[in-house]
Coordinates of C-alpha atoms in Angstrom, one line a residue:
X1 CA 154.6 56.6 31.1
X2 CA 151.2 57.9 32.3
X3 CA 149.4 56.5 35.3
X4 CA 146.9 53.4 34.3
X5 CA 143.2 54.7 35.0
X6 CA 140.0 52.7 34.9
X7 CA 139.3 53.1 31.4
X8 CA 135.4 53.0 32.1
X9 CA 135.7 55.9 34.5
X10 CA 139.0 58.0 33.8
X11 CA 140.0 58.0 37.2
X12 CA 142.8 55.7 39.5
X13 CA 142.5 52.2 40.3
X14 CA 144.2 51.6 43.7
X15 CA 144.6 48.0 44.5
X16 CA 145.1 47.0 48.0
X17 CA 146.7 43.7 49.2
X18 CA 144.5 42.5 52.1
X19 CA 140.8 41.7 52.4
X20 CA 139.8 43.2 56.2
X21 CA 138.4 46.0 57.6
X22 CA 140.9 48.4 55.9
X23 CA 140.4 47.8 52.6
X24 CA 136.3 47.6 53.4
X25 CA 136.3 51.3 54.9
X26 CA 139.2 51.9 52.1
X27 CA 136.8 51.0 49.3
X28 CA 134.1 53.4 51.2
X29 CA 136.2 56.3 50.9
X30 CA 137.3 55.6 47.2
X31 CA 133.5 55.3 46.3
X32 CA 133.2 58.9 46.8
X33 CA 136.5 60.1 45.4
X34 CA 135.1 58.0 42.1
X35 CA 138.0 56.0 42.2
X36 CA 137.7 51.8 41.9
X37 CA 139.0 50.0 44.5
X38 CA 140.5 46.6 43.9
X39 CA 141.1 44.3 46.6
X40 CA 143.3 40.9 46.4
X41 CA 141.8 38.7 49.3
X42 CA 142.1 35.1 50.4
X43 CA 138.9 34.1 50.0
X44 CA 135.6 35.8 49.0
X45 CA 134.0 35.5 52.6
X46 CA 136.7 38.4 53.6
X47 CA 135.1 41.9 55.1
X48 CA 136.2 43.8 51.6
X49 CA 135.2 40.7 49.0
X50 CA 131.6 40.8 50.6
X51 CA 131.2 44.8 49.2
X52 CA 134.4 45.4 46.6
X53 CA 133.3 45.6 42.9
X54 CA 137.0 44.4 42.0
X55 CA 138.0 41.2 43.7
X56 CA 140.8 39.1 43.2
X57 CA 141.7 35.8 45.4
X58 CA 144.9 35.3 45.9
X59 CA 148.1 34.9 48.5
X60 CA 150.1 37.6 49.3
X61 CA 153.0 35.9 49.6
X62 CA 152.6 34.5 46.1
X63 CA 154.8 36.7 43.7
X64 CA 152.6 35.5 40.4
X65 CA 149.3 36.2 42.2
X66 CA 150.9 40.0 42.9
X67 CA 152.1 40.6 39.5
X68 CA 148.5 39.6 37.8
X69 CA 146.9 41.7 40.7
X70 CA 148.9 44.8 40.1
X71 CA 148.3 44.8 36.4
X72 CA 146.5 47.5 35.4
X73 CA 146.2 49.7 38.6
X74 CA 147.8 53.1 39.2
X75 CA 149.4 52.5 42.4
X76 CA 149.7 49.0 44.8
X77 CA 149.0 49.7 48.7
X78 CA 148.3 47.5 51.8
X79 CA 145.6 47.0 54.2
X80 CA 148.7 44.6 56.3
X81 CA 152.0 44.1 56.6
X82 CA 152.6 41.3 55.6
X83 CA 153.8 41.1 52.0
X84 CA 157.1 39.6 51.7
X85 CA 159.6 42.9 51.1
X86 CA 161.6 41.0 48.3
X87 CA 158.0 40.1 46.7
X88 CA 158.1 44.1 47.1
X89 CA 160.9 45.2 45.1
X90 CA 160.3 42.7 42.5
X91 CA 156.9 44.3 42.0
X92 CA 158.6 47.8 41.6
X93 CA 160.9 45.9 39.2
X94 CA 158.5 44.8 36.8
X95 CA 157.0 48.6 36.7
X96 CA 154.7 48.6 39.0
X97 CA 153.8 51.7 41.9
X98 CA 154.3 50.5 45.2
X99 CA 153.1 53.2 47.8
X100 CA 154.5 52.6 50.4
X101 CA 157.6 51.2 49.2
X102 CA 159.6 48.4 50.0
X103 CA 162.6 50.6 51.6
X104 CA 160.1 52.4 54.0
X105 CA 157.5 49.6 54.8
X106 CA 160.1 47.4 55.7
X107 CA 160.3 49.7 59.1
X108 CA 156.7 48.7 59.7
X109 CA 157.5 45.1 58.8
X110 CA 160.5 44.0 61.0
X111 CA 160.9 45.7 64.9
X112 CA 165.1 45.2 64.5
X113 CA 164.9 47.4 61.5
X114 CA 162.8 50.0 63.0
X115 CA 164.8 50.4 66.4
X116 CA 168.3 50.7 64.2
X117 CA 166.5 53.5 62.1
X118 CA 165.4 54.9 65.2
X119 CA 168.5 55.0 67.1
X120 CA 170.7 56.1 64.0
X121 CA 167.5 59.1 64.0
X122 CA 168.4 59.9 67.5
X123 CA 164.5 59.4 67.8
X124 CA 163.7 58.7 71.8
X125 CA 162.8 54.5 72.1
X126 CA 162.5 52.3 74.6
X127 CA 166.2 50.6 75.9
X128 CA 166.8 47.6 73.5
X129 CA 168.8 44.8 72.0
X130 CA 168.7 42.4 69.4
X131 CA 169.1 38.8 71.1
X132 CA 170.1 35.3 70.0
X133 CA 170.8 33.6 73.0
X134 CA 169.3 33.6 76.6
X135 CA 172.9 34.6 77.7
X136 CA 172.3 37.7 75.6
X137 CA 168.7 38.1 77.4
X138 CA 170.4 37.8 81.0
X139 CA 172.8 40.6 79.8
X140 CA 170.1 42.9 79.3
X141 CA 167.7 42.4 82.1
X142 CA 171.3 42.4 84.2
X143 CA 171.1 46.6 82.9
X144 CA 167.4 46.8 82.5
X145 CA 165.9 44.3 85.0
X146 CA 163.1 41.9 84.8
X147 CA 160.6 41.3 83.6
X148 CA 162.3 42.2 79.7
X149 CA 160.0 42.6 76.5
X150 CA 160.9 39.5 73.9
X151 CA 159.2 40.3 70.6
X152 CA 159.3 38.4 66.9
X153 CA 160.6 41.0 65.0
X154 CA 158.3 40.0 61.8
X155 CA 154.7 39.1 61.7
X156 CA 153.0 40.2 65.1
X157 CA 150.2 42.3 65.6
X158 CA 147.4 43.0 68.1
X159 CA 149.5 41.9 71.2
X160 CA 151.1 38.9 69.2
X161 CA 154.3 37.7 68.6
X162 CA 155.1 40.0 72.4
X163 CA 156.3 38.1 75.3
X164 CA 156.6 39.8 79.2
X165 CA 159.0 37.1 80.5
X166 CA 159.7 37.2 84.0
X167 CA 162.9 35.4 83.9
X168 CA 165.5 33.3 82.1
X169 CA 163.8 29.9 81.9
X170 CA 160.9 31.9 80.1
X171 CA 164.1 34.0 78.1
X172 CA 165.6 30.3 77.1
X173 CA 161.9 28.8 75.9
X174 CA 161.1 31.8 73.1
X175 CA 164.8 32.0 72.1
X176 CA 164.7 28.0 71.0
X177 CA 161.3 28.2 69.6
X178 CA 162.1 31.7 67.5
X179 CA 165.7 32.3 67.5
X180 CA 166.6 36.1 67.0
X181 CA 164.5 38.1 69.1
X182 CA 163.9 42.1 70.2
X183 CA 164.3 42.7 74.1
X184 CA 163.3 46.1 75.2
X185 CA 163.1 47.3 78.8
X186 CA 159.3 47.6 80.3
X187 CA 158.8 50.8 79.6
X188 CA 156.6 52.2 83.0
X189 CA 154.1 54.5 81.1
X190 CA 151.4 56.7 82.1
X191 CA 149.1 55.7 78.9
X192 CA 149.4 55.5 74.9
X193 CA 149.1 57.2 72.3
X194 CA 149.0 57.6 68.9
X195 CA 149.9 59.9 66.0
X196 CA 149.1 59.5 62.9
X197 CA 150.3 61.8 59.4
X198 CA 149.7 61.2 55.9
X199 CA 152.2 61.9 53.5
X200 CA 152.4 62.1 49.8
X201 CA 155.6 61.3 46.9
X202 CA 155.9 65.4 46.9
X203 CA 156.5 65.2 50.4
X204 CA 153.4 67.2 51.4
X205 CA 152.1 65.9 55.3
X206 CA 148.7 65.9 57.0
X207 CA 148.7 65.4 60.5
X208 CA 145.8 64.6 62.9
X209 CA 145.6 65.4 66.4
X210 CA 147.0 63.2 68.7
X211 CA 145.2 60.1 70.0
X212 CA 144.9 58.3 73.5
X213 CA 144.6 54.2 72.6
X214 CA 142.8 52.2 75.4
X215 CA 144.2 49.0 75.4
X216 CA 143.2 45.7 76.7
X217 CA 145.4 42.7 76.2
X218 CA 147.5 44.2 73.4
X219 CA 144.0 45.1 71.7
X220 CA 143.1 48.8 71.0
X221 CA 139.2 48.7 73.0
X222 CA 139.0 52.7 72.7
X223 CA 140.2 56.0 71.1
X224 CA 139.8 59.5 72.4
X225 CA 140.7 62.2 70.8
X226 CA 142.1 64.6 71.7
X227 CA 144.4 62.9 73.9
X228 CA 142.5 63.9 77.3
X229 CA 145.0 66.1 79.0
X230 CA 147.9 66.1 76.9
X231 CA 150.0 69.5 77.0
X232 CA 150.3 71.0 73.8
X233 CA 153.8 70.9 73.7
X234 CA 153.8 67.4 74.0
X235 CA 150.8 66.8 71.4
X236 CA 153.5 69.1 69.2
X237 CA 156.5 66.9 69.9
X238 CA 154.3 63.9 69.1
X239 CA 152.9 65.2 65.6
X240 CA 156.6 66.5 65.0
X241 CA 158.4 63.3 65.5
X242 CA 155.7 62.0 63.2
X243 CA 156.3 63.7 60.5
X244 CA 160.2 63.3 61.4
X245 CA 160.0 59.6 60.6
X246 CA 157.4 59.7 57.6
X247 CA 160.3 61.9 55.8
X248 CA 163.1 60.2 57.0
X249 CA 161.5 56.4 56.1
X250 CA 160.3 58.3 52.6
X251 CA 156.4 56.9 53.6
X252 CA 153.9 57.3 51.2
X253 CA 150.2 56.9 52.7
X254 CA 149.3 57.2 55.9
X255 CA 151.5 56.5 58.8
X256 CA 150.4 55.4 62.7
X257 CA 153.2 56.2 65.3
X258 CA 152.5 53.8 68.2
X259 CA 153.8 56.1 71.1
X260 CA 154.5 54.9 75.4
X261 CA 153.5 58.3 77.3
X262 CA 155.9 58.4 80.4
X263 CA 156.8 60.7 83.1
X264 CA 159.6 62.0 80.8
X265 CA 158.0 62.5 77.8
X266 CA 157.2 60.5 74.9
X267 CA 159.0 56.8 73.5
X268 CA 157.8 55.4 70.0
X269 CA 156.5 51.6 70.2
X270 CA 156.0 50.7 66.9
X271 CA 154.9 51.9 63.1
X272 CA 151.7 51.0 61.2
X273 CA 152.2 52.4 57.5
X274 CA 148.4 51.9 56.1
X275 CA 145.1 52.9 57.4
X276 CA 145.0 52.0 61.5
X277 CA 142.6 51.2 64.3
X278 CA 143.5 54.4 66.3
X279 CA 142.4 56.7 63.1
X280 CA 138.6 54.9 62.7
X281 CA 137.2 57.8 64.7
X282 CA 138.1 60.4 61.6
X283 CA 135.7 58.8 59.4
X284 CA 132.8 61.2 61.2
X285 CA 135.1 62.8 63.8
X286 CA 138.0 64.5 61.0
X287 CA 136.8 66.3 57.6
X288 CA 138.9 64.1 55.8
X289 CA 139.1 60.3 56.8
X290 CA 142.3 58.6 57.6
X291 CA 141.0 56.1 54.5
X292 CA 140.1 59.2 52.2
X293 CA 143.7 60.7 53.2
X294 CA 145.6 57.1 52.4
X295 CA 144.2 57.3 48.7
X296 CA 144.9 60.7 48.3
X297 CA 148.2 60.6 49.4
X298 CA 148.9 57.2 47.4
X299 CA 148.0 58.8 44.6
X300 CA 150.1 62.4 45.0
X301 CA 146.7 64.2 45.1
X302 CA 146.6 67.1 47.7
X303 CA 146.1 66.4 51.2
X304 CA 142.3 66.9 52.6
X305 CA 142.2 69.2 56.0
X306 CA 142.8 67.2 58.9
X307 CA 140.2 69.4 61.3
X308 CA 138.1 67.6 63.7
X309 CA 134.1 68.0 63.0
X310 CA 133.7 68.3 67.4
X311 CA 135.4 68.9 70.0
X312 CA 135.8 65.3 71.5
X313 CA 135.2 62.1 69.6
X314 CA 135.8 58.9 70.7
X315 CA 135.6 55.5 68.8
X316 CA 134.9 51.8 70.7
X317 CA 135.8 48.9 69.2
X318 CA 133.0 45.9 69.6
X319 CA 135.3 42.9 70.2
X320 CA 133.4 39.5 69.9
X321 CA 132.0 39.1 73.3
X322 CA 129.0 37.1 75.0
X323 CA 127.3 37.4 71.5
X324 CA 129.7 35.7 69.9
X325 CA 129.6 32.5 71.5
X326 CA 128.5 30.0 69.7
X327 CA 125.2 28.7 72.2
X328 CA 124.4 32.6 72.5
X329 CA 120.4 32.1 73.0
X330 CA 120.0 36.4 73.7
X331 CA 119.2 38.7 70.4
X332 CA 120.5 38.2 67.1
X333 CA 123.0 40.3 65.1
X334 CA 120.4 42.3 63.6
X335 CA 118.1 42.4 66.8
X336 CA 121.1 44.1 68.4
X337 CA 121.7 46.1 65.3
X338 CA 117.6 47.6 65.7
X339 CA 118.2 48.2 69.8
X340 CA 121.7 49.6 69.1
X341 CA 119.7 52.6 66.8
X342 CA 117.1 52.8 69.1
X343 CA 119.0 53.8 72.5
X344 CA 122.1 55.5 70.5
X345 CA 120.6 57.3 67.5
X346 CA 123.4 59.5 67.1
X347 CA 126.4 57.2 67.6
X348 CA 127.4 55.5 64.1
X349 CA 127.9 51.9 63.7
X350 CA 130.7 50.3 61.4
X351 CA 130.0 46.9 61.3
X352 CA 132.5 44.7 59.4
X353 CA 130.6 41.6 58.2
X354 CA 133.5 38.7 60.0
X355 CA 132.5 35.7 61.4
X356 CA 131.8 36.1 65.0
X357 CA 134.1 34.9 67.8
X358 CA 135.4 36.3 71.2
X359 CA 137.8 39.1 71.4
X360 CA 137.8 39.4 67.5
X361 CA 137.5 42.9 65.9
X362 CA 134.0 42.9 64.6
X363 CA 133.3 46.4 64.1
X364 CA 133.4 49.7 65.6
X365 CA 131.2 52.7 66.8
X366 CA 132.4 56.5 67.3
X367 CA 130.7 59.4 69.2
X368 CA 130.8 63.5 69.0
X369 CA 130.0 65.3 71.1
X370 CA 132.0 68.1 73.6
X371 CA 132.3 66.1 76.9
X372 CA 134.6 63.1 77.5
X373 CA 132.7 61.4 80.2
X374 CA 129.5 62.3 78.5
X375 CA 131.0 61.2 74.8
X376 CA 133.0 58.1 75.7
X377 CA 129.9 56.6 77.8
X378 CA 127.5 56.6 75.2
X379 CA 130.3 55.4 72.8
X380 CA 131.8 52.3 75.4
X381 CA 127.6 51.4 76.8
X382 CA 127.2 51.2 72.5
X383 CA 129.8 48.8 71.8
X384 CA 129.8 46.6 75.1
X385 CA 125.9 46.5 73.7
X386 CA 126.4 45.3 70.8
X387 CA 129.5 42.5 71.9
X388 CA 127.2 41.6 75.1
X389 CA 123.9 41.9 74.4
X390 CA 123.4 44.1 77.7
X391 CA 122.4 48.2 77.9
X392 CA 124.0 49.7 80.5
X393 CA 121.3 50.8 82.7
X394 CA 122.4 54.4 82.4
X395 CA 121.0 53.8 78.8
X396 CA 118.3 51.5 79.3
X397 CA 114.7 52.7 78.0
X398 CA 111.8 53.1 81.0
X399 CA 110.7 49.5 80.6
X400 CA 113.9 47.8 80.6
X401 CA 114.7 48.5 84.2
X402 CA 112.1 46.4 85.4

């Protein structure tokens, strides 16, 4: 049976479960590919209901609201994880083009099943161990000493659902409260990175150079890419074991490999299988988008080049800061928006239309240019701007300093 198309414009309707940034800058890139975007979203406040033409409101763990949304479309892809995988295969069973599917998204979904891919892949990974019992967590930090990693093995993201815990009584509280847990070991790591490939049903991969994430408090504040310093054998071995796993899982879309950078080498954290924080950058920094590059490949088309546009970009996050609070009494939103464009006219802004509150991800801003120090200051001054409502005096116009 031939692919559904949008019968007004002859070309794919990609619907994508989840209403956030993703699917915004998603719908962005499907704009210019002439390709309609729909977006199933909890409620119409969501950053991809305020711009999508084709919005549906509905749960994604409700298998009914799935079904109706994926009638129609040419292929069903995420902007989460979080879709229930039986809700998954069901969806497949009634006809319907899941990209990625079930059997490889479930990697992305659930930690245990990841590290048992992993280890049965010989693929290098922190030490770890499934746990049920704090007897089973003593055991491990008895090899691997404390403090011991406890994660959920479902639903965290963005530093949650992971536990340091510097001892047993800490061990015994998460074990009651969420049963079967992952240990791993604290990894000691020099930085992390990421590498990210796209990959299409005919198997063909993209891959983009490999990243260096600046994290604060399990949040992702900065990417710079290229990975300052990173031998090229070890950028190699990073985009190889990327596309290692992408074939191996069968992904289709675009894949993140969350990596640890230690003395030895590289260890792989976790997977992201959709569009992903540490690939914003490519939107101006790559010739073909991480969000251009997910439709593409969801939709077997050929893979865009992969090439960055300068030799150093780097991308801030602007994390809901002093501006966000709610008795902020300095400039607006769109105050800070005008003085953002005035003191960085060639840094772009992605702004993502959420309610404001501390440490949420409210938008980002990315910078080109052919020196780190030079690039990533004008980048990180931008976005602590526009979070803080305070210019870094290395930015600040002639009358500002006084």
């Amino acid at each position: 049976m031939a692919a559904p198309l949008d019968p007004r414009t002859g070309t794919p309707v990609v619907a994508m479960v989840g209403g956030g940034q993703l699917s915004r800058m998603t719908h962005q890139a499907a704009i210019a590919l002439g390709q309609s975007l729909r977006v199933l979203a909890t409620e119409g406040g969501e950053s991809a209901a305020l711009v999508a033409g084709d919005v549906r409101i509905g749960a994604h763990t409700d298998l009914a609201d799935l079904i109706a949304f994926a009638d129609g479309a040419t292929v069903v892809t995420f902007d989460h994880e979080h879709v229930p995988t039986e809700h998954l295969r069901a969806l497949q069973g009634a006809g319907h083009r899941v990209a990625p599917g079930p059997d490889a998204l479930v990697h992305a979904q659930d930690k245990l099943v990841l590290r048992r891919a992993l280890a049965e892949a010989g693929e290098p990974q922190p030490a770890w161990a499934q746990v049920d019992t704090v007897d089973d967590v003593a055991a491990f930090a008895a090899v691997h000493g404390w403090p011991v990693v406890l994660k959920t093995p479902r639903g965290g993201y963005d530093g949650r659902g992971v536990f340091v815990v510097p001892g047993e009584s800490a061990a015994a509280e998460l074990v009651e409260r969420h049963g079967s847990l992952l240990a791993e070991e604290r990894v000691t790591m020099v930085r992390e990175l990421a590498a990210q490939v796209a990959r299409s049903p005919f198997g063909q991969v993209a891959v983009y150079p490999v990243v260096e994430t600046v994290q604060r408090d399990g949040v992702c504040n900065e990417a710079l890419v290229p990975a300052p310093g990173l031998s090229d054998e070890l950028a190699t071995a990073a985009q190889e074991l990327a596309v290692r796993i992408a074939d191996r899982l069968g992904v289709v879309g675009m894949l993140a490999v969350e990596l640890f950078e230690t003395a030895d080498g590289i260890l792989v954290n976790e997977l992201a299988m959709r569009p992903h924080n540490s690939g914003h950058w490519s939107i101006e920094g790559a010739v073909t988008s991480q969000f251009e590059q997910h439709l593409r490949a969801v939709l077997d088309y050929p893979l865009g080049s992969t090439a960055m546009r300068a030799p150093v970009v780097v991308m801030a996050n602007v994390l809901g800061g002093d501006a966000a609070a709610v008795d902020w009494a300095g400039p607006s939103l769109d105050e800070r928006i005008h003085h953002f464009m005035a003191h960085w006219p060639d840094v772009k802004l992605h702004w993502y239309g959420k309610g404001q509150r501390r440490g949420r991800k409210l938008g980002h801003v990315t910078a080109l240019g052919h020196d780190l120090a030079e690039v990533r200051a004008r980048a990180v001054a931008a976005a602590r701007y526009l979070a803080d409502g305070v210019v870094d005096p290395a930015f600040a116009f002639e009358e500002e300093h006084h």
